[in-house]
Coordinates of C-alpha atoms in Angstrom, one line a residue:
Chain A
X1 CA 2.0 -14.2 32.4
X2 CA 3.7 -17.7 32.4
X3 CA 1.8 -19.1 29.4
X4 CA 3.4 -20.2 26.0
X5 CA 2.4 -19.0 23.1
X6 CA 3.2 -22.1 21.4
X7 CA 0.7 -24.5 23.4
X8 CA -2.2 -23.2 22.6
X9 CA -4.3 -26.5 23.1
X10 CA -4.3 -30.5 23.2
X11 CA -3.9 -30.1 19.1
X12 CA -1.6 -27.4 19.0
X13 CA 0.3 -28.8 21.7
X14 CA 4.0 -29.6 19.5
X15 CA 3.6 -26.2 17.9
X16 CA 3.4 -25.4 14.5
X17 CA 5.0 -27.9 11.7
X18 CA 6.2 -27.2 8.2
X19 CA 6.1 -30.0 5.5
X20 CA 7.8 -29.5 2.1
X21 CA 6.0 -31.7 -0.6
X22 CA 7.7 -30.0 -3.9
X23 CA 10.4 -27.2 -4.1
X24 CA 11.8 -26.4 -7.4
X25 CA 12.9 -23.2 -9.1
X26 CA 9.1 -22.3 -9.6
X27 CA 7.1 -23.3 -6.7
X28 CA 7.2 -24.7 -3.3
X29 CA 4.6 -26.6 -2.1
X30 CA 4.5 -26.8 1.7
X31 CA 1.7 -27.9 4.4
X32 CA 1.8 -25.7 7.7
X33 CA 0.1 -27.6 10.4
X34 CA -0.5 -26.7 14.4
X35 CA -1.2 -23.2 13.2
X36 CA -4.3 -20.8 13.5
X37 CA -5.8 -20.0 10.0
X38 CA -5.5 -16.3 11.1
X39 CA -1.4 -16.6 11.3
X40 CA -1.7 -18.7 7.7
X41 CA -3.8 -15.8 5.9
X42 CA -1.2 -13.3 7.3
X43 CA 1.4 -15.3 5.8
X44 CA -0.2 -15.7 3.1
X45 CA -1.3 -11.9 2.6
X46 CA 2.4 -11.0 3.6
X47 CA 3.5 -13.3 0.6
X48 CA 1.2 -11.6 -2.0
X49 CA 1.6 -8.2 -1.3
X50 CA 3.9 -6.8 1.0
X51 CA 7.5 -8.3 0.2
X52 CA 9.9 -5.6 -2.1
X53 CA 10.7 -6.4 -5.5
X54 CA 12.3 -3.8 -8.4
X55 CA 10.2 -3.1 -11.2
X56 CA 10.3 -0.5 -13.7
X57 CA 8.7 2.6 -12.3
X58 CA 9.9 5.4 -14.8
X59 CA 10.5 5.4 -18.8
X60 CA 11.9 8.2 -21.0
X61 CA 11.1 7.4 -24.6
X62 CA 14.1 9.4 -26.8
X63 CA 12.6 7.5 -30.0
X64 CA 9.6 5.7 -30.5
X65 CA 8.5 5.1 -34.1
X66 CA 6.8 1.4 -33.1
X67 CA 3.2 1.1 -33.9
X68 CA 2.3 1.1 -30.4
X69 CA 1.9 4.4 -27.7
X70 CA 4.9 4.9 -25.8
X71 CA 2.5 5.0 -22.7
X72 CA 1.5 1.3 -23.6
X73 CA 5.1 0.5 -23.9
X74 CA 5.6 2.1 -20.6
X75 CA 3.0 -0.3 -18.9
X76 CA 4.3 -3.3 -20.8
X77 CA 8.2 -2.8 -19.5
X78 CA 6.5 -2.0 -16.0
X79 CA 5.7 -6.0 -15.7
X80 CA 8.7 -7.3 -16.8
X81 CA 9.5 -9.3 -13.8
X82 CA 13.1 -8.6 -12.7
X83 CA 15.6 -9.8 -10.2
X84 CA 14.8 -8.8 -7.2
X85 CA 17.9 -10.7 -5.3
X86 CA 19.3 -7.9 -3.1
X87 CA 16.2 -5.5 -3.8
X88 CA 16.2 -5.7 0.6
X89 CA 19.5 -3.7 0.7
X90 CA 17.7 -1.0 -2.2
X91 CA 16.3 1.6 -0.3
X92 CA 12.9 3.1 -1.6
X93 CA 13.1 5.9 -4.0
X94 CA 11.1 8.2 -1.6
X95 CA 13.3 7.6 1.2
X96 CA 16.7 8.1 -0.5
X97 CA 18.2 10.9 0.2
X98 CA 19.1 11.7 -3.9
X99 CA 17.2 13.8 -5.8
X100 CA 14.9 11.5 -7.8
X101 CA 16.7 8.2 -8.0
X102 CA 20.5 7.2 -7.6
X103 CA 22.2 3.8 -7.4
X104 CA 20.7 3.0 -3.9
X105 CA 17.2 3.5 -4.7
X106 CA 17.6 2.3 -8.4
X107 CA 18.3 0.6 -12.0
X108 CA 18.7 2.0 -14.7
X109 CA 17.9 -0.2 -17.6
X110 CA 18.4 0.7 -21.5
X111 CA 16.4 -0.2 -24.5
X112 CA 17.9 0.5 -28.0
X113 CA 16.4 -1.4 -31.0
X114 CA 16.3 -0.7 -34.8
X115 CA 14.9 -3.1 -37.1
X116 CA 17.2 -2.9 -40.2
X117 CA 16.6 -5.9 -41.7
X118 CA 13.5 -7.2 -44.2
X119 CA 11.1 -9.0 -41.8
X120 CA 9.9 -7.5 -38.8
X121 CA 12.1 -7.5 -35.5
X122 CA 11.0 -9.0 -31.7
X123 CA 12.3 -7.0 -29.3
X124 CA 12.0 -8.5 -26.2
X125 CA 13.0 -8.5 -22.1
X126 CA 16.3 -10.0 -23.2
X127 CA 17.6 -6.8 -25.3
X128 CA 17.3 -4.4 -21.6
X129 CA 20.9 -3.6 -20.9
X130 CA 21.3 -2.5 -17.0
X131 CA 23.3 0.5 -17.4
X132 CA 25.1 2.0 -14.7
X133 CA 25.9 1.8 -11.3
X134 CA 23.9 -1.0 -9.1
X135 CA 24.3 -2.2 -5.5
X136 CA 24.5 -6.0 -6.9
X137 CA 25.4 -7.7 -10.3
X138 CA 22.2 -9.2 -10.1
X139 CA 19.2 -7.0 -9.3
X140 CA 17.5 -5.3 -11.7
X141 CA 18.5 -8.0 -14.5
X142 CA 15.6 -9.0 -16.4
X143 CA 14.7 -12.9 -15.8
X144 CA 14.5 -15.0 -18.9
X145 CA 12.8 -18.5 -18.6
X146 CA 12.0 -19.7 -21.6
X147 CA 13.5 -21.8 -23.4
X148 CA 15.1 -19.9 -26.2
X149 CA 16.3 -17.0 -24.0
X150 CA 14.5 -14.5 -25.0
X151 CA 12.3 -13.4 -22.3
X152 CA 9.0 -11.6 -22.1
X153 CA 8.1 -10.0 -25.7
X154 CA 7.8 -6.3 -25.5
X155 CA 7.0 -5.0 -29.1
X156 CA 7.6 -5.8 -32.8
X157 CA 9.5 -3.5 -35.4
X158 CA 8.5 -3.2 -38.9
X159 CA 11.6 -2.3 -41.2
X160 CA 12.4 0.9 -40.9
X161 CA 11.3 1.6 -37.4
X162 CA 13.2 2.0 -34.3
X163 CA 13.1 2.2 -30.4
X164 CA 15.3 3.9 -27.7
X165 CA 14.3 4.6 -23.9
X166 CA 15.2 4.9 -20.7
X167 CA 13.8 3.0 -17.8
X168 CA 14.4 3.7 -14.2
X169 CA 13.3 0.3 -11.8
X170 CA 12.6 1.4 -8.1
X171 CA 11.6 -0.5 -5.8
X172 CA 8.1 -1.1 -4.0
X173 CA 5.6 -3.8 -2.9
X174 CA 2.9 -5.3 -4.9
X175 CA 0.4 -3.1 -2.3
X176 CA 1.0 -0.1 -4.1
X177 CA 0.8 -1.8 -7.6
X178 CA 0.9 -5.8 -8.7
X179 CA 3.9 -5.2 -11.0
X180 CA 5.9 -5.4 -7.6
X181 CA 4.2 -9.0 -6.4
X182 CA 6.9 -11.5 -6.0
X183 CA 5.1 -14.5 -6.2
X184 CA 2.9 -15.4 -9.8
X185 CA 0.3 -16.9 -7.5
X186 CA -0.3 -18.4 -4.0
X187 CA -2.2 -21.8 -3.4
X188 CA -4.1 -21.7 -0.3
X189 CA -5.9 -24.4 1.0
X190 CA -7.2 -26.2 4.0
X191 CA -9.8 -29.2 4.9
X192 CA -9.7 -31.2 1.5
X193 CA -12.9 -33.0 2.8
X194 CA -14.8 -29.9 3.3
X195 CA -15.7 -31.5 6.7
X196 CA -15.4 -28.5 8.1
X197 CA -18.5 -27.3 5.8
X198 CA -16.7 -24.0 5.2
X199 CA -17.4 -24.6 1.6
X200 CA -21.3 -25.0 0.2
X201 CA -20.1 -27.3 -3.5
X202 CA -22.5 -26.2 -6.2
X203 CA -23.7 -29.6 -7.8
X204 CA -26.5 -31.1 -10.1
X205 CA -27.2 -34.5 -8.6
X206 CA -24.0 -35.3 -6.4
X207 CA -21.2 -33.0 -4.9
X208 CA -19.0 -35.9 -4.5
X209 CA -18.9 -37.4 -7.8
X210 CA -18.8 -34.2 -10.3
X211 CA -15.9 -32.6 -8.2
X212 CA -12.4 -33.6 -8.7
X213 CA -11.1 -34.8 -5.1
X214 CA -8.0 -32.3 -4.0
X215 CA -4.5 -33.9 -4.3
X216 CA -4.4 -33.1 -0.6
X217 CA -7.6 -35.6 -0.2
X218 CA -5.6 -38.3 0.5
X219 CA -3.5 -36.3 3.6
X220 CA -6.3 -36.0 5.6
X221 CA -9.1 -38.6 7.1
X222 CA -12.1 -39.3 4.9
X223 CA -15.5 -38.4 7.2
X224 CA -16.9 -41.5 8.0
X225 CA -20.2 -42.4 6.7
X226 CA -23.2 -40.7 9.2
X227 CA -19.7 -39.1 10.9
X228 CA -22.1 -35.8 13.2
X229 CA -20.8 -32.8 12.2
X230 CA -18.0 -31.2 14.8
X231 CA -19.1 -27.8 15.0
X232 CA -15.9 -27.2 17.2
X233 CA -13.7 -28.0 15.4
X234 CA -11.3 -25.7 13.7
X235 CA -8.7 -25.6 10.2
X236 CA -5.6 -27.0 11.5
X237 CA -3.8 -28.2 8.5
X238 CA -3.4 -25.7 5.7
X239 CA -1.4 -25.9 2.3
X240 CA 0.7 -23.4 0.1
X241 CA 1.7 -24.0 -3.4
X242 CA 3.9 -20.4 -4.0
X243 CA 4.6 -20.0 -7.6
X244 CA 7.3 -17.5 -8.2
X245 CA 7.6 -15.2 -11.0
X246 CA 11.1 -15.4 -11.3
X247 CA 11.9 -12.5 -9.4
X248 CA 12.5 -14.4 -6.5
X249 CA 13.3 -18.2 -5.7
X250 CA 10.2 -19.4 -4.1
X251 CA 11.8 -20.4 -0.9
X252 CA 13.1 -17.0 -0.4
X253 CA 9.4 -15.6 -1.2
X254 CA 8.4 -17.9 2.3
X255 CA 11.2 -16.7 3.9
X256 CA 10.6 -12.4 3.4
X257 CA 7.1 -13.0 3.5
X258 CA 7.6 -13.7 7.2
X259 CA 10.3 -11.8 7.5
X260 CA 8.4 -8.6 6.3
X261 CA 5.6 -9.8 9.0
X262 CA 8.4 -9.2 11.5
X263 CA 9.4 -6.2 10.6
X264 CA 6.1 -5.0 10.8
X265 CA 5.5 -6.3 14.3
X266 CA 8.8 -4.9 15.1
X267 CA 8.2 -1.6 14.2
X268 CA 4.9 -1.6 16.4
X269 CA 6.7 -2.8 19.3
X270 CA 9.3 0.3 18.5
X271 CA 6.6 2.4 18.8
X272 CA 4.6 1.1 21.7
X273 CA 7.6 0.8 24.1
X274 CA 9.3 3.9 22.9
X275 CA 6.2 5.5 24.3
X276 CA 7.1 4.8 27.8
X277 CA 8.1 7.9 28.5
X278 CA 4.5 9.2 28.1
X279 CA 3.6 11.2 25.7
X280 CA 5.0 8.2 23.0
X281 CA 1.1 7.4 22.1
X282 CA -0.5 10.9 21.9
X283 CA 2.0 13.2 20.5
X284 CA -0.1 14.2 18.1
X285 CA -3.6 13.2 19.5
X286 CA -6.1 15.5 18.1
X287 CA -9.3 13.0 18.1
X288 CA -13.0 13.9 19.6
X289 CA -12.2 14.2 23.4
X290 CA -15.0 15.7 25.8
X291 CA -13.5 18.6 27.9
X292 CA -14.4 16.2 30.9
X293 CA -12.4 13.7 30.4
X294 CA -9.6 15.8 29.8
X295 CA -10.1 17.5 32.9
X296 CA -10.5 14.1 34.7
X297 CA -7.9 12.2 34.2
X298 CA -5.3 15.2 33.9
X299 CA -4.8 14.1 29.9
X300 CA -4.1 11.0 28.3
X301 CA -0.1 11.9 29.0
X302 CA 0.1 10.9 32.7
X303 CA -2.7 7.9 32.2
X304 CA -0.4 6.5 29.5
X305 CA 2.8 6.4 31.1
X306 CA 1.3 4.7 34.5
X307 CA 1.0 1.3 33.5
X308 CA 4.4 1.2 32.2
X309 CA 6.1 3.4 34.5
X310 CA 5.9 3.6 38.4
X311 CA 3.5 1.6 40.2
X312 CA 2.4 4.4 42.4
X313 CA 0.2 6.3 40.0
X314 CA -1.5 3.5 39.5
X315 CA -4.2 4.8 42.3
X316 CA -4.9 7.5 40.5
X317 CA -6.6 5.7 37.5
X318 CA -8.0 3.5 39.6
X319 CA -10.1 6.1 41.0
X320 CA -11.0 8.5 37.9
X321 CA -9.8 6.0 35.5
X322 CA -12.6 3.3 36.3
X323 CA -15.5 5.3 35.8
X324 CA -14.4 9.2 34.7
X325 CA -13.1 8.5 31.1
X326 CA -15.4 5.7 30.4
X327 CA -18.5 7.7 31.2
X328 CA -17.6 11.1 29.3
X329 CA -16.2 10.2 26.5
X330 CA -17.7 9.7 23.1
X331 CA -17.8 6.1 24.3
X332 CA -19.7 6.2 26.6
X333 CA -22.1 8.1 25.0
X334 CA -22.0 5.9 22.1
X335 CA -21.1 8.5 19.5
X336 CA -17.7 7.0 18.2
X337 CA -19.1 3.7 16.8
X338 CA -22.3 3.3 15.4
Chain B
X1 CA -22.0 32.7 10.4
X2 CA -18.9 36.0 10.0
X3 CA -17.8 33.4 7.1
X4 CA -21.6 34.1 5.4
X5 CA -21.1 37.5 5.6
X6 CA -17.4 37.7 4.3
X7 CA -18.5 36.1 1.2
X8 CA -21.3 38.5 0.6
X9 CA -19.0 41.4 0.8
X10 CA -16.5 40.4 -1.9
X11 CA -18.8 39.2 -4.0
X12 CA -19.7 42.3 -5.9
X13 CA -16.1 42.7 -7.1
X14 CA -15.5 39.2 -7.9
X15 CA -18.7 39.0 -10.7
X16 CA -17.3 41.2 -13.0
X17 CA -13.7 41.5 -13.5
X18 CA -10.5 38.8 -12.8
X19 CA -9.4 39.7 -9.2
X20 CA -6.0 39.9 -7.8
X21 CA -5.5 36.6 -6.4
X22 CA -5.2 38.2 -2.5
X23 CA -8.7 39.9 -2.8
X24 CA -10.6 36.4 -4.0
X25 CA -12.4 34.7 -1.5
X26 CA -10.1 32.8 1.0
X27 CA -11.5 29.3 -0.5
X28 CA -10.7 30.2 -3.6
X29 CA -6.8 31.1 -2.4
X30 CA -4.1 28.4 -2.2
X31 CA -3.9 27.1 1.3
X32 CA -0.1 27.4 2.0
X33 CA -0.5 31.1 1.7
X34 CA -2.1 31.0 4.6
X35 CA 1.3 29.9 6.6
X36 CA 3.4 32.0 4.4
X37 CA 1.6 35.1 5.3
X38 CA 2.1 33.9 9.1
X39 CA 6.3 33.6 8.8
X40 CA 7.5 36.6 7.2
X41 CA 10.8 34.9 6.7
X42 CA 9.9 32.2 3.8
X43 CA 13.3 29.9 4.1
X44 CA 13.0 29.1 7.4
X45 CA 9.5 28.1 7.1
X46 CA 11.0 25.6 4.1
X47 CA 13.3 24.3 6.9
X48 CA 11.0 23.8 9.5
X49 CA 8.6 21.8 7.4
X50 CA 11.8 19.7 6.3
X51 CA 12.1 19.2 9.8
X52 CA 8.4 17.9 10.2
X53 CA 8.6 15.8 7.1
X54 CA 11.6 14.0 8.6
X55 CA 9.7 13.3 11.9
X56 CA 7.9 9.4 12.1
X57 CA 4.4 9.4 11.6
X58 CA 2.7 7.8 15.0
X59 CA 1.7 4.4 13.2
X60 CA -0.4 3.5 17.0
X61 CA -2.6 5.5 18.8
X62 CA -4.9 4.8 21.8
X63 CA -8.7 5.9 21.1
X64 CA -11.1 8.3 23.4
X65 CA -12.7 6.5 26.3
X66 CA -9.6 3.9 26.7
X67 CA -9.1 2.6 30.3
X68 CA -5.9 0.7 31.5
X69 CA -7.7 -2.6 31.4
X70 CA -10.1 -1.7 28.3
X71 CA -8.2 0.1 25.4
X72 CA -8.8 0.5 21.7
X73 CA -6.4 1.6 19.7
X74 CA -6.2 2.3 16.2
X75 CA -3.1 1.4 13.3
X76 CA -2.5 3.2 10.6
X77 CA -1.6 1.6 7.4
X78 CA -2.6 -2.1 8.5
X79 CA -5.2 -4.6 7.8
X80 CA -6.3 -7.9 8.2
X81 CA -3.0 -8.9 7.4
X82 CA -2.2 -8.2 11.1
X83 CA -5.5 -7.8 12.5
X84 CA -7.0 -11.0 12.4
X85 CA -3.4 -12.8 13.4
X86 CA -3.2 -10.2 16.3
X87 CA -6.4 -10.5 17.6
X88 CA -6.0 -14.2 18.1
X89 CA -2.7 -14.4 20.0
X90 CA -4.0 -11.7 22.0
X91 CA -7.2 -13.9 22.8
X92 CA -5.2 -16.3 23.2
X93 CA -3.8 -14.9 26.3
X94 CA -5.3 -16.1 29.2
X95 CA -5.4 -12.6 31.0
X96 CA -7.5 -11.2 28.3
X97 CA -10.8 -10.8 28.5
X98 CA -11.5 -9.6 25.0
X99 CA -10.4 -8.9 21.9
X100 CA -11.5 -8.0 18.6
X101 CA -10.5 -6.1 15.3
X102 CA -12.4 -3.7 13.0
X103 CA -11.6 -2.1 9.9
X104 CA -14.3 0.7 10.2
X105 CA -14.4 2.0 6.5
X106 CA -12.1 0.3 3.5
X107 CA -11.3 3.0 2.0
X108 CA -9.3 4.3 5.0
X109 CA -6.0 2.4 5.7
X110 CA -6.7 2.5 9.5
X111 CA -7.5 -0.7 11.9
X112 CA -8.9 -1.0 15.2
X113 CA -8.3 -3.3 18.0
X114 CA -10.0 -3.1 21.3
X115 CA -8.4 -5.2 24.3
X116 CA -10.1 -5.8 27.2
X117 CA -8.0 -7.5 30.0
X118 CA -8.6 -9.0 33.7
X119 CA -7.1 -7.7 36.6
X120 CA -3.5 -7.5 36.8
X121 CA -2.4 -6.5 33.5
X122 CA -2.9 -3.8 31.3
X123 CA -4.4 -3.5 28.0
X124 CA -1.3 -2.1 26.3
X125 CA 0.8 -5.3 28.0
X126 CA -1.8 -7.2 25.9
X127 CA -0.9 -5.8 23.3
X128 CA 2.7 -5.4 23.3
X129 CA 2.7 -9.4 24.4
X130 CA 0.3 -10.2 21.4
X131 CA 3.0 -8.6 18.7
X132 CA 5.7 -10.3 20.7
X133 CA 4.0 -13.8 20.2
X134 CA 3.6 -13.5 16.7
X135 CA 7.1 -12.5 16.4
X136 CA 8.0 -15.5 18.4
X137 CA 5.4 -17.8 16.1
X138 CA 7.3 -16.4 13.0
X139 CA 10.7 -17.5 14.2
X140 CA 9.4 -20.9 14.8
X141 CA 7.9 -21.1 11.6
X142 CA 11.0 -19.8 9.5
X143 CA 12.8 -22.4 11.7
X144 CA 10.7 -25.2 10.7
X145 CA 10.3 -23.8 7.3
X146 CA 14.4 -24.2 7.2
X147 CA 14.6 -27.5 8.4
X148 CA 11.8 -29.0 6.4
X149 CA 13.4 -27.5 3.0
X150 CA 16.6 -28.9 4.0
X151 CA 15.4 -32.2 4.9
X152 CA 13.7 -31.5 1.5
X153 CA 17.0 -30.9 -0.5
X154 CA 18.9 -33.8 1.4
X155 CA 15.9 -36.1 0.6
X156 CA 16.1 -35.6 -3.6
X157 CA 20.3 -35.6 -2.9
X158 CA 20.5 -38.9 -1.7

């Protein structure tokens, strides 16, 4: 197959191109152009909800005389957005050999507050102590962006009251639940013009006038006036504004989101060519199969390893292969999809 | 039906008094004591399921009815996410004749992907090329991604 992935077309022709038009410690806002909207919602889904952070996961309240339910505090010290630099290296609690959680699959952070004073007392993200053991200074460390240092409020003490637990932060992806999402939000956009009518704008008299134009408008080509509609033509230009939570740096978000989207086509290539020897992609196959066909074509064993393997056998799907497996199975008979 | 008639039988003693928990209805036992009563010796049945546990889940599997040039095959734990990206580059290849991917019920984390190629390559090459191209599309990408934030940094620098 001497093709290259990368010239795809006349348009795609000098591949895809990355422009930066704001990076700061919050966001980066980039344009990806040459690229097929399909690879720009992956990245984009990647980004969302598939790159590991730490967030607290368990909480053991010795003392809780707050006001609130220590299952409500749980879920509020669950979102505190932590540092998740190093959180790669943190293996998942499930696949760490400890029993329950250690230093390689977690933080443990401590929360110890009494309000002895006369006016009642803001505990917040900033009074978390990591305790213990961790596999960087850094992970695990609640972030604090506001200005006075304080970080994300957790609860308030009357006099009197006091509040002591235990919080273990695993890792995970924001998948499983959003307290894990890196990123605070992702901007996604493409065709500022709508030329591409992908969008039907709900108006009273005039679409044009009661919408604000996007501040991408001015990137891309106004239609002309009476410009015929291209019907073949296709999203080319698309741009992300990735806010971070503070977890991670936005420009590292970019870089594990695609990173993570390696990985996973990594591990499928693993898989697929490890199979080589044969019986790599039905080990376990246990779906519908008609007796016929598994008297046919001696199994799916020997039909899987020709293509890869020796040339030779080749002949031998060629002549039960064409029409014997395609004709028997569920298939063929229409059963399987419906 | 010998299941029909099983019930029937055990019935009777089961309506009036608690029943030891071997003579209730075999839907009404837990269903590991099925395998326990199988291996008389309980601690190496513990290991062997260790064993089992430790062993990869097959994440790819080919589906009924596939052909060398006309495959489906079906992902565990993917989505659109890699669906939709996969099933262009793999279009995208001139030696394939179709592709397409289907998530047949959402509340199943499985995905579908049915290649058909021309002659002279396989199905599985397809696919095994498509994940390769994406792989190579992400180095480029991080690449550019790189650059461009460097050129960024260098740009507010100076």
């Amino acid at each position: 197959m001497d093709y290259d992935p990368m010239v795809m077309d006349d348009a795609e022709s000098v591949g895809p191109v990355v422009k930066i038009s704001q990076a700061d410690s919050v966001r980066t806002k980039f344009e990806l152009s040459n690229a097929d909207i399909s690879f720009a919602n992956s990245l984009r889904r990647v980004m969302l909800a598939e790159i590991p952070t730490i967030a607290i996961d368990l909480v053991e309240i010795e003392d809780n005389s707050s006001v609130l339910a220590d299952e409500f505090i749980a879920h509020r010290l669950g979102l505190i957005p932590l540092n998740a630099e190093g959180a790669d290296s943190l293996l998942y609690s499930r696949e760490c050999d400890c029993e329950g959680h250690c230093e390689h699959c977690s933080v443990r952070l401590t929360l110890h507050a009494k309000c002895t004073g006369d006016e009642n007392m803001h505990v917040s993200a900033r009074d978390m102590v990591p305790t213990g053991d961790r596999i960087n200074q850094a992970v695990g460390t609640p972030i604090i962006a506001d200005a006075e240092g304080l970080g994300p409020l957790i609860l308030k003490l009357r006099p009197g009251q006091e509040i002591k637990l235990e919080c273990i932060a695993k890792k995970g992806i924001a998948k499983e639940h959003a307290k894990w999402a890196p990123s605070a939000a992702i901007g996604f956009e493409y065709d500022p013009h709508n030329k591409l009518r992908h969008l039907d704008m709900w108006f009273e008299s005039d679409a044009k006038t009661e919408w604000p134009p996007s501040e991408y408008a001015t990137w891309e080509e106004p239609p002309q006036e009476g410009e015929p509609f291209d019907y073949d033509a296709v999203p080319n230009r698309f741009y992300f504004n990735v806010e971070s939570a503070g977890n991670l740096p936005p420009d590292t978000i970019v870089g594990e989101g695609i990173k993570v989207l390696q990985q996973k086509l990594a591990g499928l290539i693993h898989e697929l060519t490890e199979g080589e020897g044969g019986d790599g992609m039905n080990g376990d196959y246990s779906g519908p199969r008609s007796p016929e066909y598994s008297a046919g074509a001696d199994g799916f064993g020997g039909g899987y390893a020709t293509p890869y393997g020796n040339g030779g056998n080749q002949s031998s799907w060629g002549g039960a292969g064409g029409t014997t497996p395609y004709g028997t199975t569920p298939y063929g008979a229409g059963q399987s999809w419906s | 039906m010998p299941r029909a008639t099983k019930f029937t039988k055990e019935e009777p003693s089961d309506a009036g008094s608690d029943v030891a928990m071997d003579e209730a209805p075999t839907s009404h036992q837990p269903e590991s004591r099925d395998d326990m009563s199988i291996d008389p010796n309980e601690n190496e049945e513990v290991e062997e399921d260790e064993v089992e546990e430790e062993e990869e889940t097959q994440r790819v599997r080919l589906l009924p009815g596939s052909t060398p040039t006309a495959a489906s095959f079906e992902f565990l734990n993917e989505g659109h996410t890699l669906g939709n990206a996969l099933r262009y580059i793999i279009m995208k290849n001139p030696d394939v004749e179709f592709c397409a991917y289907a998530i047949p019920h959402p509340s199943e984390a499985k995905m579908n992907v049915r290649i058909q190629t021309f002659e002279g390559t396989t199905a599985i090459q397809a696919l095994e090329k498509g994940l390769r191209d994406i792989q190579d599309l992400c180095d480029v990408v991080t690449d550019k991604f790189i650059d461009s934030r460097e050129k960024f940094a260098a740009g507010i620098s100076a």
